[in-house]
Amino acid sequence: MGDMNRIRNIVILTGAGVSAESGIDTFRAGTDGGPSLWEQHRIEDVATPEGFVRDPDLVHRFYDMRRAAIQQKQPNAAHMALARLDAVWTDNLLIVTQNVDDLHERAGARRVLHMHGEHLKAWCTACRSRSAWREALFGRPPCPVCQSRSLRPDVVWFGEMPYEMDRIHAALLDADLFVSIGTSGAVYPAAGFVRNARDLGAQTLELNLEPSQGSAMFHETRLGKAGDLVPAWVAEILGGG
Ligand code: BV8
């Protein structure tokens, strides 16, 4: 890693690997050898607008199962360490997560941006309102705002524009350090952030169980479990050695 004490502004990108040790299935490598999410369902069928139009019940069942599952899980040491960093880091810090679980927030992190939406929100395609949502959508409950039965998961599907891209690019413009944690680097535009950050002069660090598809773009890659690597890195960046 470069000169640590010139690090002011940090952008952290997290993916499913940061929630793996909390028992939440990743997309491409099932936790403890179980089938990964995409092995259980074709992406086209459950994570695209076309799939939702084709078979809304299948998509609702897929997301209802995951929305319920995350409410039974707990943040792990990686989430806790990032929340600690967020609490004490006085310069800019932004946790851009691809994850739709709420474990960063439940660990206490505040500066979190869900670029792919959130399980615990529903979006009304009739009145465009967003509502906090913990229950099932399978039974077509009425929108709390307009009462129409047009709610969908507030999750960004393939072919849909991720949220708050302007805010993310502004943070990358400013970043001295870009850290990617627990992501395979398979999905764009998130997978392209490391190149943006590096081109803009940031140091780039990858913490992952295995090299991601973008590993060559990182100044440094540390391989291991997020639950081990992230607390160690946070201690290092806070000067705890
Ligand atoms: C868009 C929400 C444009 C849903 C998700 C061809 C080339 C390039 C791009 C494309 C292309 N064809 C299509 C595209 C675009 C497409 C894309 O990138 N496709 C890929 C498959 C090629 N992207 C999109 O469609 C995006 N939108 O481009 O819009 C546009 C422009 C104008 C106007 C309108 C639109 C939208 C993509 C968002 C899709 N939604 N999630 C849901 O959650 O159900 S994607 C989903 O998969 C995740 O959110 C995440 O983003 C992505 C990848 O998952 P990861 O988080 O990386 O998880 P994964 O399982 O893959 O990897 C886990 C990693 O953790 C592994 O490396 C593993 O080793 C590691 N790990 C495991 N355990 C641990 C660990 N690490 C540490 N510790 C551990 N314990």
PDB file of N, CA and C in Angstrom, residues 4 22 39 90 143 179 181 188 235:
ATOM      1  N   MET A   4       0.384   5.738   3.604  1.00  0.00           N
ATOM      2  CA  MET A   4      -0.897   5.691   4.313  1.00  0.00           C
ATOM      3  C   MET A   4      -1.327   7.055   4.832  1.00  0.00           C
ATOM      4  N   SER A  22     -21.884 -14.139   7.051  1.00  0.00           N
ATOM      5  CA  SER A  22     -23.140 -13.978   7.801  1.00  0.00           C
ATOM      6  C   SER A  22     -24.154 -15.023   7.366  1.00  0.00           C
ATOM      7  N   GLU A  39     -26.920 -20.370  -9.452  1.00  0.00           N
ATOM      8  CA  GLU A  39     -27.019 -21.796  -9.850  1.00  0.00           C
ATOM      9  C   GLU A  39     -28.434 -22.295  -9.588  1.00  0.00           C
ATOM     10  N   THR A  90     -12.618  10.982   9.762  1.00  0.00           N
ATOM     11  CA  THR A  90     -13.118  12.367   9.711  1.00  0.00           C
ATOM     12  C   THR A  90     -13.117  12.928   8.289  1.00  0.00           C
ATOM     13  N   CYS A 143     -49.947  -0.821  -2.526  1.00  0.00           N
ATOM     14  CA  CYS A 143     -48.917   0.198  -2.278  1.00  0.00           C
ATOM     15  C   CYS A 143     -49.394   1.088  -1.126  1.00  0.00           C
ATOM     16  N   VAL A 179     -11.046   0.660  -2.124  1.00  0.00           N
ATOM     17  CA  VAL A 179     -10.905  -0.696  -1.585  1.00  0.00           C
ATOM     18  C   VAL A 179     -12.100  -1.527  -2.042  1.00  0.00           C
ATOM     19  N   ILE A 181     -14.057  -5.107  -1.698  1.00  0.00           N
ATOM     20  CA  ILE A 181     -14.146  -6.199  -0.726  1.00  0.00           C
ATOM     21  C   ILE A 181     -15.251  -7.180  -1.127  1.00  0.00           C
ATOM     22  N   TYR A 188     -20.897  -5.004 -14.295  1.00  0.00           N
ATOM     23  CA  TYR A 188     -20.649  -3.581 -14.540  1.00  0.00           C
ATOM     24  C   TYR A 188     -21.900  -2.785 -14.215  1.00  0.00           C
ATOM     25  N   ALA A 235      -7.676  -1.746  11.202  1.00  0.00           N
ATOM     26  CA  ALA A 235      -6.707  -1.434  12.268  1.00  0.00           C
ATOM     27  C   ALA A 235      -5.478  -0.760  11.669  1.00  0.00           C
TER      28      ALA A 235
END
